[in-house]
mmCIF file of C-alpha atoms in Angstrom:
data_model
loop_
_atom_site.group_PDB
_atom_site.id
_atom_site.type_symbol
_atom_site.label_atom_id
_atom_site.label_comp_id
_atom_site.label_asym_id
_atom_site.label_seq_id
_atom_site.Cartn_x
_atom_site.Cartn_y
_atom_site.Cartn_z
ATOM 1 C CA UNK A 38 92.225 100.754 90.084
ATOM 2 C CA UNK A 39 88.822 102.559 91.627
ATOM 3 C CA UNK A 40 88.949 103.418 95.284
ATOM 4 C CA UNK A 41 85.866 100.816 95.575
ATOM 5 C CA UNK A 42 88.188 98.244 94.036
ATOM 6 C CA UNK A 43 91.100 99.122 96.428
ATOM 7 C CA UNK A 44 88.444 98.866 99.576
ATOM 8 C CA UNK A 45 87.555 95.306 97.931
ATOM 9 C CA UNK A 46 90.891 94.259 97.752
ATOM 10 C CA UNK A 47 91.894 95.274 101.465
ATOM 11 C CA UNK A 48 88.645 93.293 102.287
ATOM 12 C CA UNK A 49 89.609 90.518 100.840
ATOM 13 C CA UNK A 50 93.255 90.096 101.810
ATOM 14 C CA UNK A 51 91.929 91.099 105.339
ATOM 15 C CA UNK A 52 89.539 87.903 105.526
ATOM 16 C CA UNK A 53 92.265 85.651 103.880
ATOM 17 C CA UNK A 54 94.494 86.593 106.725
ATOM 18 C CA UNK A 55 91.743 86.151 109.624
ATOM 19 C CA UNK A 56 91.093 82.343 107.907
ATOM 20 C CA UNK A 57 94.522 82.131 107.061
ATOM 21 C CA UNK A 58 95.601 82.718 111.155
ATOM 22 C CA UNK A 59 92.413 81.079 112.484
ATOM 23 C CA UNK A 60 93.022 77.596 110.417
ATOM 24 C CA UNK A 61 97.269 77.507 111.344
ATOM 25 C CA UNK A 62 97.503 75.342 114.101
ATOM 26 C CA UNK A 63 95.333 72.166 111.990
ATOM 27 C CA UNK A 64 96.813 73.611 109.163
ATOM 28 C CA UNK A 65 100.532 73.204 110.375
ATOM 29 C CA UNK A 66 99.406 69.744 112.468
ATOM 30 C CA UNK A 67 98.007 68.339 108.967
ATOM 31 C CA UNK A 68 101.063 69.849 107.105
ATOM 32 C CA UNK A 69 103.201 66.972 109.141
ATOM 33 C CA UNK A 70 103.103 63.470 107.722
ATOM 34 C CA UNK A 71 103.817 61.346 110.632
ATOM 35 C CA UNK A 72 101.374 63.705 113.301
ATOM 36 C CA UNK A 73 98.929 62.737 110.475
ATOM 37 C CA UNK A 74 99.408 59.183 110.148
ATOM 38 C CA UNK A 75 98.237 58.978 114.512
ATOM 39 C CA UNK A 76 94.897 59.992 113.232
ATOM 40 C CA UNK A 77 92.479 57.401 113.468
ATOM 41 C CA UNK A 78 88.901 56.133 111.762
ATOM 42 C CA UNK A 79 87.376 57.174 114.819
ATOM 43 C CA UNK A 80 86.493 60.781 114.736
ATOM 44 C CA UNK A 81 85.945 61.223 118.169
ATOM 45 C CA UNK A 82 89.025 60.341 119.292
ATOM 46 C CA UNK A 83 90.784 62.284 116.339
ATOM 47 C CA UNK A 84 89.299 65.405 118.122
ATOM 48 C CA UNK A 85 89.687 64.420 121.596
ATOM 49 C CA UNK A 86 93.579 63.766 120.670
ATOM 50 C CA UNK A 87 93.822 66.994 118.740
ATOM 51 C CA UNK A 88 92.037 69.148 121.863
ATOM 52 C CA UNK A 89 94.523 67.099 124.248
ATOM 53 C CA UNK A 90 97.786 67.487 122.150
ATOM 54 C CA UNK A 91 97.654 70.698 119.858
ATOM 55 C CA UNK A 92 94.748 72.382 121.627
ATOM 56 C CA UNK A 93 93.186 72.203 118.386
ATOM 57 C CA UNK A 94 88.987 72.775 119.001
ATOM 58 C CA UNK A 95 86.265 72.502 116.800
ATOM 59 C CA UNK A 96 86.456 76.241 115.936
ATOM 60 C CA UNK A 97 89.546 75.755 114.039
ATOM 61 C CA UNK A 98 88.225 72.732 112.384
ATOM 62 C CA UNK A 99 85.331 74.907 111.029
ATOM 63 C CA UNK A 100 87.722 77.334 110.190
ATOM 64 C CA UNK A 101 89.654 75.030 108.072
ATOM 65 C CA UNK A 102 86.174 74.651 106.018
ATOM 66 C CA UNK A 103 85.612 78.348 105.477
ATOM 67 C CA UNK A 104 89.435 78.815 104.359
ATOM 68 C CA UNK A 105 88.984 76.329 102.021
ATOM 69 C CA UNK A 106 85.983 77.923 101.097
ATOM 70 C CA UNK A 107 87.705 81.045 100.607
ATOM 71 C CA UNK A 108 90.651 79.831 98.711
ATOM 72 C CA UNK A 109 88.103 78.087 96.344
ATOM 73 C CA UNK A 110 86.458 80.933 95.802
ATOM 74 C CA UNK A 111 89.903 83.034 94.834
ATOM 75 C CA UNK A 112 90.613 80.636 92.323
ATOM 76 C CA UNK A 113 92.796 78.646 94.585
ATOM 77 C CA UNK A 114 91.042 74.825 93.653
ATOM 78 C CA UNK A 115 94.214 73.140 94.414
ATOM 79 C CA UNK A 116 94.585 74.060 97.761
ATOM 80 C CA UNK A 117 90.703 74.062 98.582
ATOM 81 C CA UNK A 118 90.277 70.710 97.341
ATOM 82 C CA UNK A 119 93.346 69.136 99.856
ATOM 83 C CA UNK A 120 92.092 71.535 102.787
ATOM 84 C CA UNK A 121 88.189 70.086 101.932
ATOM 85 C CA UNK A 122 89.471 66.546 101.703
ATOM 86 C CA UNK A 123 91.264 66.906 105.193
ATOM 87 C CA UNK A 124 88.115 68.868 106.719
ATOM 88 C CA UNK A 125 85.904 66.031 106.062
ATOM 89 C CA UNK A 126 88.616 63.372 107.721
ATOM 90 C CA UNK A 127 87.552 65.342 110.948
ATOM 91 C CA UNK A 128 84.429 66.770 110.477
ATOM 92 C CA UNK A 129 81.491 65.465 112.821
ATOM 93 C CA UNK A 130 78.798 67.684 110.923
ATOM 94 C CA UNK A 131 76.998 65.498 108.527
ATOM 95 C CA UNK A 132 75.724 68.485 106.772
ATOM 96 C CA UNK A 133 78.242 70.225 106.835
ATOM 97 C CA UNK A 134 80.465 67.270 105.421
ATOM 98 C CA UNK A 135 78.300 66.374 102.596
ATOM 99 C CA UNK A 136 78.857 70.318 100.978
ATOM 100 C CA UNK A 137 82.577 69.453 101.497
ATOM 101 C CA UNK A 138 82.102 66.540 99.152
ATOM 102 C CA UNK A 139 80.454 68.797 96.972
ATOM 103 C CA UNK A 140 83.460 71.412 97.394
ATOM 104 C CA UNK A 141 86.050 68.592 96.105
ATOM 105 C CA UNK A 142 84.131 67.444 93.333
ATOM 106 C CA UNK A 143 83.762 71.278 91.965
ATOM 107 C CA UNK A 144 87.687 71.368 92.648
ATOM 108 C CA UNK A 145 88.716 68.652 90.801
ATOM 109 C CA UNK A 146 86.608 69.146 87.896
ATOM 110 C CA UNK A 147 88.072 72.903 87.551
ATOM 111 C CA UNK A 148 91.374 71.425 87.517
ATOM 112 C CA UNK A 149 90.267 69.167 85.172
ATOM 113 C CA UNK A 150 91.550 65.712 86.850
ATOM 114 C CA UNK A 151 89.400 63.584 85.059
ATOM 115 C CA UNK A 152 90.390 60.805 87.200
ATOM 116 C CA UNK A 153 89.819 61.624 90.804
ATOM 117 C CA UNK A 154 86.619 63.732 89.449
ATOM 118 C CA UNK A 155 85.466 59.865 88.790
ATOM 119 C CA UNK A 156 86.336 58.521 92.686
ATOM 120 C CA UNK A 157 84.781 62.078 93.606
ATOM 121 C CA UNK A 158 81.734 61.570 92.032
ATOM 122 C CA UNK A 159 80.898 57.921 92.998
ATOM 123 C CA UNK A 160 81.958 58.975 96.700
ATOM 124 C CA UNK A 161 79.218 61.789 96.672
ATOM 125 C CA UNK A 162 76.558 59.407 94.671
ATOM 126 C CA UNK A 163 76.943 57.095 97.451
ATOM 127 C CA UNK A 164 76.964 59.510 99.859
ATOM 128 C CA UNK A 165 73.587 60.675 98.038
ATOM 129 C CA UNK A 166 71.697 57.728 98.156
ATOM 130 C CA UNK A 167 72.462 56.917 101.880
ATOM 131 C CA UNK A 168 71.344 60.399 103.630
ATOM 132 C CA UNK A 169 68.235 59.927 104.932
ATOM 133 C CA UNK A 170 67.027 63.281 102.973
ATOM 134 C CA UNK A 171 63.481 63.760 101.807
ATOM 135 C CA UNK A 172 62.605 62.147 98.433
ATOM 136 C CA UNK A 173 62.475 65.939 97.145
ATOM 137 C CA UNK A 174 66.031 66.443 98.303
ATOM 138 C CA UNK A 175 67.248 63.559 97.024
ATOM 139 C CA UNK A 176 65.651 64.240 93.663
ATOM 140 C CA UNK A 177 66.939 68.069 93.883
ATOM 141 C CA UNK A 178 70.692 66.114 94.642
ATOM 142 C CA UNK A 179 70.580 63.138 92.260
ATOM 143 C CA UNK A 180 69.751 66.065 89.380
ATOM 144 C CA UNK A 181 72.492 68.120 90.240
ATOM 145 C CA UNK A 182 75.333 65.419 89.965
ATOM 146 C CA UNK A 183 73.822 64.501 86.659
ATOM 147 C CA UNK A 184 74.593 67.873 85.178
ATOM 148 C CA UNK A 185 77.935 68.114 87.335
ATOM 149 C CA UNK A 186 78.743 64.390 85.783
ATOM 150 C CA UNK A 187 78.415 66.271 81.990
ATOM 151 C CA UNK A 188 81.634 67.968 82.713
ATOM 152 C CA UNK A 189 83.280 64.537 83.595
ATOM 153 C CA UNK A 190 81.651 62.255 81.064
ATOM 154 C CA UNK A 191 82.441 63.951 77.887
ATOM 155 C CA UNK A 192 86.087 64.657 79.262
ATOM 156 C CA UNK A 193 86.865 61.382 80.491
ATOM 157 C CA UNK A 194 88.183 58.513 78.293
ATOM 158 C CA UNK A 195 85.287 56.362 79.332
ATOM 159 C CA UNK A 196 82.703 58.377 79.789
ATOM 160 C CA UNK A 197 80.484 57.240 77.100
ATOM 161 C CA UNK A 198 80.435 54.542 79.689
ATOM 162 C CA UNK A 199 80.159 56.198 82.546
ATOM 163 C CA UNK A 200 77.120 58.090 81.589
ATOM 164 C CA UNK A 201 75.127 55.485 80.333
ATOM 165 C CA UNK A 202 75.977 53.628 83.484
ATOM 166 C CA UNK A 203 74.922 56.513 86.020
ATOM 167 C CA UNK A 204 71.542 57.672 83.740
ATOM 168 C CA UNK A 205 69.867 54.594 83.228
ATOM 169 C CA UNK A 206 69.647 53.683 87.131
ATOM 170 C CA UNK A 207 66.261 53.511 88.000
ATOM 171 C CA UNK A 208 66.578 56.345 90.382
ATOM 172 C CA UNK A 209 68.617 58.550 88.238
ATOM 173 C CA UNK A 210 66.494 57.621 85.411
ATOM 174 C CA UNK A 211 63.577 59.018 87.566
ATOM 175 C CA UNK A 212 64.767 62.411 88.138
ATOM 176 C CA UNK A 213 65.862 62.449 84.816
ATOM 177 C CA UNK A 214 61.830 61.999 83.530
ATOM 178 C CA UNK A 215 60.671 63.836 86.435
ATOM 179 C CA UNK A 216 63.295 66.810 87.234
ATOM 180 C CA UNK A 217 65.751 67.048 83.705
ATOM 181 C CA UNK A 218 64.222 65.629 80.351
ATOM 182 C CA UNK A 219 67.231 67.420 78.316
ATOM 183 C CA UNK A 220 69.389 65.084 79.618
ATOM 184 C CA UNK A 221 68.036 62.760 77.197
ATOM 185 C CA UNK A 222 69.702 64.429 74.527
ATOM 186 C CA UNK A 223 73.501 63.359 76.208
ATOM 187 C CA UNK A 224 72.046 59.970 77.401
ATOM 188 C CA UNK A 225 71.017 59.536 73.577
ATOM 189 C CA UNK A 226 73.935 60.323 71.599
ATOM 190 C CA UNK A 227 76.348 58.677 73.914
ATOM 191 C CA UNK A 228 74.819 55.288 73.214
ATOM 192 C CA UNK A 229 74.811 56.500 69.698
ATOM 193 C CA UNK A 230 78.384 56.668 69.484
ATOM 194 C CA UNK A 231 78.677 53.793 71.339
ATOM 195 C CA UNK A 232 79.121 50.241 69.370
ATOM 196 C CA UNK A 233 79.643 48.556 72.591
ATOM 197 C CA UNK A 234 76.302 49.914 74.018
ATOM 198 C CA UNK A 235 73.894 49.294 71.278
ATOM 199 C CA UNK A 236 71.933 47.483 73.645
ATOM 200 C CA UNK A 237 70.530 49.768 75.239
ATOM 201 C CA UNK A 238 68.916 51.426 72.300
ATOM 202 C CA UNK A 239 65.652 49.602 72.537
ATOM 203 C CA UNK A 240 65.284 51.120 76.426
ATOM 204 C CA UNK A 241 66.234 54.514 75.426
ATOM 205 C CA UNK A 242 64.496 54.618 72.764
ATOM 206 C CA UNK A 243 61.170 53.418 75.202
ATOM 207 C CA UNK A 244 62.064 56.230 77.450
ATOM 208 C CA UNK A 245 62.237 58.844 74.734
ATOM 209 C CA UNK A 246 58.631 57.981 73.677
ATOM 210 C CA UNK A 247 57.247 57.989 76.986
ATOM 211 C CA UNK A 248 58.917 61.611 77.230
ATOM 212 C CA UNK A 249 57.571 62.619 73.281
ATOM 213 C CA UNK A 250 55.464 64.941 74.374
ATOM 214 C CA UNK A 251 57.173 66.616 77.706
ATOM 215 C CA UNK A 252 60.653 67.265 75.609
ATOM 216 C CA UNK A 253 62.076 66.164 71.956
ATOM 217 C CA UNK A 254 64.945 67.818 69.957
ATOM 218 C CA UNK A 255 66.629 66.576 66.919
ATOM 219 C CA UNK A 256 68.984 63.498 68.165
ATOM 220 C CA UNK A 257 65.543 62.436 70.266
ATOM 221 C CA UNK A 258 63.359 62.949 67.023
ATOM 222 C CA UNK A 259 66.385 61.103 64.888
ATOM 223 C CA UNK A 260 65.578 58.268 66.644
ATOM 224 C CA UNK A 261 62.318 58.527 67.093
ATOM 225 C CA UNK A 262 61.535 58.571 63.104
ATOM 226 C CA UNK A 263 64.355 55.724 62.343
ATOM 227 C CA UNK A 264 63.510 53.257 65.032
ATOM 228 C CA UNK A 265 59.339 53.737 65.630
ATOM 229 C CA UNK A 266 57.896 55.774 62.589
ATOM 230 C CA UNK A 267 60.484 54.327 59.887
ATOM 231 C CA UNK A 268 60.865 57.240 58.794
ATOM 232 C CA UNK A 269 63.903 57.681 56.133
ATOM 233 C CA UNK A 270 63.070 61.087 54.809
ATOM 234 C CA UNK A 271 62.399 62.244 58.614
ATOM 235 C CA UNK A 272 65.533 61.177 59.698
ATOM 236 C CA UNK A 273 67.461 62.438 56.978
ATOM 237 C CA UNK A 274 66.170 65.721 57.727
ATOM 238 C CA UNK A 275 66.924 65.117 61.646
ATOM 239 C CA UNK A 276 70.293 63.987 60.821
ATOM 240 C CA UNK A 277 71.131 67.005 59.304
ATOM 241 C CA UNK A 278 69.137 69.263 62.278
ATOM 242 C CA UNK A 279 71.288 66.841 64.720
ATOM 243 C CA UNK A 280 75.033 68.067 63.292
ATOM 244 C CA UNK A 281 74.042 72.143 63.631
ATOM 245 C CA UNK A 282 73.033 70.657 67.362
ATOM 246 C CA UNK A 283 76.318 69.402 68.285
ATOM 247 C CA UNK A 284 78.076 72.219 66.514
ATOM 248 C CA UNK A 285 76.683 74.395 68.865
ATOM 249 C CA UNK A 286 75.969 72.535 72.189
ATOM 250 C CA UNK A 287 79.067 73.018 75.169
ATOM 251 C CA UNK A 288 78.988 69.347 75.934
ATOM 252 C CA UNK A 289 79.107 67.538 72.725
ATOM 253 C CA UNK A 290 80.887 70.346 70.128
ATOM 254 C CA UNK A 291 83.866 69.802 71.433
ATOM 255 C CA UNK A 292 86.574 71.030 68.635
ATOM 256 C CA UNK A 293 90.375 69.702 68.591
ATOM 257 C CA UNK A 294 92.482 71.298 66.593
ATOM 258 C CA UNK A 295 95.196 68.703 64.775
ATOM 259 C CA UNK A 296 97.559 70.202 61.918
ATOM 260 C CA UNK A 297 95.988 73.488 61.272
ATOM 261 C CA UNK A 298 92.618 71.827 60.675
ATOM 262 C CA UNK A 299 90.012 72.309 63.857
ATOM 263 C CA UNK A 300 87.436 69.309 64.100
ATOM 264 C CA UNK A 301 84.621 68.345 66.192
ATOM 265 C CA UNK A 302 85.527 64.699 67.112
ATOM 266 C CA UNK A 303 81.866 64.132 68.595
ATOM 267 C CA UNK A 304 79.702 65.183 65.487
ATOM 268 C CA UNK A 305 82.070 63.460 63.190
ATOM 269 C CA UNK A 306 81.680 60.126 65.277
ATOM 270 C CA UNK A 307 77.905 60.542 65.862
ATOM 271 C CA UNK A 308 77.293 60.769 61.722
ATOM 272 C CA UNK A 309 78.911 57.820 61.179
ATOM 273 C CA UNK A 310 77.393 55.959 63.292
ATOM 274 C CA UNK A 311 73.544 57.391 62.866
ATOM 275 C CA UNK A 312 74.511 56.390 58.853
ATOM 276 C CA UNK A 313 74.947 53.326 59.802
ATOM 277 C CA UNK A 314 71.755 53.232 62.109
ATOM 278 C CA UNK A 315 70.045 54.223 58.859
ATOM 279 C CA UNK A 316 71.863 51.888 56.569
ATOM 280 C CA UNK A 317 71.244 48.865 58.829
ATOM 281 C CA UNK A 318 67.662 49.225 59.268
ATOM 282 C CA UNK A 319 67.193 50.175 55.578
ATOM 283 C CA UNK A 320 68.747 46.696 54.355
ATOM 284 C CA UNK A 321 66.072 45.127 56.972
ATOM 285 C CA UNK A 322 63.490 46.215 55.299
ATOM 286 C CA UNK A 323 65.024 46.083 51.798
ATOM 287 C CA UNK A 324 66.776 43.546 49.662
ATOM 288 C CA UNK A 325 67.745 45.569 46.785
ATOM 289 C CA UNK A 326 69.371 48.718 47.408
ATOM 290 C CA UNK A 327 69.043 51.922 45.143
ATOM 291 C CA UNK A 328 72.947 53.719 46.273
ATOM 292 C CA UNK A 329 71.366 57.164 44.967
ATOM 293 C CA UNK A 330 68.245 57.186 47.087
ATOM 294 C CA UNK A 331 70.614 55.795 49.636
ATOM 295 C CA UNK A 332 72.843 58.357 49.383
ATOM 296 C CA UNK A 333 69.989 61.019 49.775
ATOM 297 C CA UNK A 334 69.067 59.361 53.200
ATOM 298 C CA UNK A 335 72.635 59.332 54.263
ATOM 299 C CA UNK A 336 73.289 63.226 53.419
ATOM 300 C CA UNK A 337 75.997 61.903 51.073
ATOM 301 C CA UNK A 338 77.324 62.435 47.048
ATOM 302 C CA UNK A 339 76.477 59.275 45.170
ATOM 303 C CA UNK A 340 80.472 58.303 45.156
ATOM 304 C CA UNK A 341 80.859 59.369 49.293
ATOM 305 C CA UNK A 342 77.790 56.553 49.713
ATOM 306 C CA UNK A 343 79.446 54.347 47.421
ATOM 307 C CA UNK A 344 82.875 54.069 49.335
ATOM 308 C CA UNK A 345 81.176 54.559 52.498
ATOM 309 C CA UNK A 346 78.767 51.044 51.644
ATOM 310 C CA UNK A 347 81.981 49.178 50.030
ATOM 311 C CA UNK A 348 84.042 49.967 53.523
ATOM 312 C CA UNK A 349 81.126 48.853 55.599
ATOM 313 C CA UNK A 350 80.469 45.804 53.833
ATOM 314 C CA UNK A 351 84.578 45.381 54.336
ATOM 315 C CA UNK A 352 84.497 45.936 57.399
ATOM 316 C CA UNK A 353 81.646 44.731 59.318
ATOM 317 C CA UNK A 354 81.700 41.519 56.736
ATOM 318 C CA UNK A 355 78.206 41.991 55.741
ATOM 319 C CA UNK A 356 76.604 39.211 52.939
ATOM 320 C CA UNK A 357 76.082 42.143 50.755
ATOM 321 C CA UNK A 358 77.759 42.928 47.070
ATOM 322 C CA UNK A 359 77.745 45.876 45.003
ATOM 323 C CA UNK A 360 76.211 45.764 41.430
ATOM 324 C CA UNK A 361 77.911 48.781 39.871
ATOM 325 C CA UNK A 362 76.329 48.963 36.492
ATOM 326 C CA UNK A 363 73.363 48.795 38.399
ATOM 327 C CA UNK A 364 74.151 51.155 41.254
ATOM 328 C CA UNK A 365 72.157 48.664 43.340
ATOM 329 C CA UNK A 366 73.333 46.765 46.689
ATOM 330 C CA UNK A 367 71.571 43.429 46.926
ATOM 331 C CA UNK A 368 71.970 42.041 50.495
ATOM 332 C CA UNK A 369 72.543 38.219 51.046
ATOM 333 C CA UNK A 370 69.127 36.362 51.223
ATOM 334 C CA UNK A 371 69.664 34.933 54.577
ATOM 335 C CA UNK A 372 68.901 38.618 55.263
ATOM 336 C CA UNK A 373 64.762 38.687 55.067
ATOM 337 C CA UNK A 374 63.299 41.763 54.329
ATOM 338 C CA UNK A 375 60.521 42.506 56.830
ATOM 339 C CA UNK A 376 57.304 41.238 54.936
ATOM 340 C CA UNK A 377 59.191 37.600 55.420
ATOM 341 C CA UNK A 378 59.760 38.143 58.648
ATOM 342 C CA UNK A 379 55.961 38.697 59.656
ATOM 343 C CA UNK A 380 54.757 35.880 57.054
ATOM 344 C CA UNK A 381 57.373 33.746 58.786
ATOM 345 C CA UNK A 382 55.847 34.692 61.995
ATOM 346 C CA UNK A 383 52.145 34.425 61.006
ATOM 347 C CA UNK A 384 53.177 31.011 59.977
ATOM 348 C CA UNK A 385 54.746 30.033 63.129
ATOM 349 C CA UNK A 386 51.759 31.491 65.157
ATOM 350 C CA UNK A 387 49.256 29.631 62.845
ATOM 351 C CA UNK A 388 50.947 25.992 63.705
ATOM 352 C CA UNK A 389 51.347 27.022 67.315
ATOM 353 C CA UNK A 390 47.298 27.895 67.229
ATOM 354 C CA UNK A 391 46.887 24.536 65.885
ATOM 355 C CA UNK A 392 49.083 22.098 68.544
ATOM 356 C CA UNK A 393 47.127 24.065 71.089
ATOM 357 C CA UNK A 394 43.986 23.428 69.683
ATOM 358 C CA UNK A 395 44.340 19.878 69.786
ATOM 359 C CA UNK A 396 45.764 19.414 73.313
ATOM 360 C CA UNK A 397 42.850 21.349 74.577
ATOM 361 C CA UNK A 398 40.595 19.280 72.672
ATOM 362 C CA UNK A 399 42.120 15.975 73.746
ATOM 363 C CA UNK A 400 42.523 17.123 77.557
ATOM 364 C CA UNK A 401 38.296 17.746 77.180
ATOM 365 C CA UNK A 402 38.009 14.749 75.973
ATOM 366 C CA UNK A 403 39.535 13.143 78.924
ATOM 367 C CA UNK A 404 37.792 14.812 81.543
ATOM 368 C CA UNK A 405 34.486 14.036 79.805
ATOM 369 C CA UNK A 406 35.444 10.105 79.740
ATOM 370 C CA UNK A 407 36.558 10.506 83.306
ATOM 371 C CA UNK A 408 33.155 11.652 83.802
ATOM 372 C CA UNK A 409 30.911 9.499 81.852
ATOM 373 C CA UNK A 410 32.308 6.655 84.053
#
């Protein structure tokens, strides 16, 4: 060890014990269950009690805060995050109270408790949108939890959820468009992956054209080509862009490793699902299905598309069958292809036109009686 090292170290341990001495009495008063439980929701008196009984003054609340600080700091997140949580049950500086809240959430997601990272981060985006901060601040603040909340999100057994819930409020949607367009790209493939959330594709997919030209990348484009340019060869190439993405992004390449095999749960589930994005909108538009050109589109062999189609029409119970001699797959005719759809339309329209027509011409035809007499 260098003799700059050595100074370092004697620094440090020196600071730790100044904190460490500074922070006993609260420390040793908060250490005792049934002192704590006289604490009340009134902070004022908390302090007034504390000066009266333990001599305990606002200096060694304070210090509490910095030794927390410190212990965070020396890879102690256990210990900061109960000291931080205990600061801010007696802490009278708003300021001051708010970074402590931003001290426990750090905490807890270095420890990795998914759980109370949750209840910390709904505590600080209430906390968020109640200080009276500047719209700037509370821009600067609403994008920071956003990219803390990535951490959570894609850790968290509902955070597919989660996500979508937090990102498309209107204000975090804001600072996303205004402060953080790549956060598009984890909004977008969580509702990808998610069958429950499929509704929300037609407002993402909004979003991510009003954003085209400030920021695209390959799950943006993906959906982009399928769902406003249907675009088949596009978003085969996309799809195939999208899996070297995920591969190789922190968030979403997660790998798992499960009997000597590693996999990347999250890229595996997103290609299955974009498939079926581009198998579902395919049989829209078609009634008669090619399985080699479909194959092509899905980035498959001719027999992986085969037993792919045959599980999916298993499975989801489509009105679809499978004409092997022809390698075709004809979908049931209640499913109209999309020149039906607009001639059904146009004909719909046209008789609509034509009741409306007529009550305008018989309510002129009143009023011109009415005025003849």
């Amino acid at each position: 060890m260098t003799a700059e090292m050595l100074d370092r170290r004697t620094e440090v341990m020196e600071r730790l014990k100044y904190l460490e001495d500074l922070a006993a009495p609260l420390v040793s008063f908060l250490q005792n269950p049934s002192l704590v439980q006289e604490l009340r929701p009134d902070k004022q008196y908390n302090l007034q009690m504390l000066h009266d009984r333990f001599q305990i003054r606002t200096e060694h609340i304070e210090a509490l805060y910095q030794f927390a600080k410190f212990q965070f700091e020396c890879g102690n997140y256990s210990g900061a995050g109960d000291f931080l949580y205990q600061y801010r049950t007696l802490c009278t500086n708003v300021d001051r109270s708010f970074s402590a809240l931003w001290g426990k959430l750090a905490a807890e997601i270095l420890m990795q408790n998914w759980d109370v990272a949750v209840e910390e981060l709904n505590r600080l985006k209430e906390t968020i949108d109640s200080r009276p901060d500047s719209p700037l601040t509370q821009l600067k603040n609403r994008t920071w939890l956003m990219h803390w909340s990535l951490f959570i999100f894609f850790n968290h057994e509902n955070g597919r959820n989660g996500i979508i819930d937090l990102f498309f409020q209107d204000k975090y949607l804001n600072a996303i468009q205004t402060n953080a367009h790549h956060l598009l790209r984890y909004l977008a493939t969580s509702i990808i992956i998610n069958k429950r959330r499929r509704n929300m594709l037609k407002e993402l997919i909004k979003v991510i054209q009003q954003e085209h030209y400030t920021y695209k990348d390959p799950i943006t484009e993906f959906l982009e080509c399928l769902y406003v340019d249907y675009d088949f060869e596009g978003a085969q190439q996309k799809l195939r862009e999208c899996e070297e993405l995920i591969v190789n992004d922190f968030f979403l390449g997660k790998q798992v490793q499960e009997n000597g095999y590693v996999t990347v749960p999250l890229r595996d589930e997103f290609l299955e699902n974009a498939r079926l994005f581009i198998f579902e909108t395919y049989c829209r538009i078609h009634q008669c299905i090619d399985i080699g050109i479909l194959s092509q589109k899905l980035n498959m062999t001719y027999g992986e598309a085969e037993r792919w189609i045959v599980n999916l029409i298993r499975n989801a119970r489509l009105d679809a069958k499978i004409d092997s001699q022809m390698g075709t797959v004809v979908m049931g005719t209640q499913h109209s292809n999309v020149y039906e759809q607009i001639i059904e339309k146009t004909k719909q329209l046209a008789v609509r036109s034509y009741v409306l027509a007529n009550n305008v011409a018989a309510t002129s035809s009143t009023i011109q009686a009415s005025i003849a007499r």
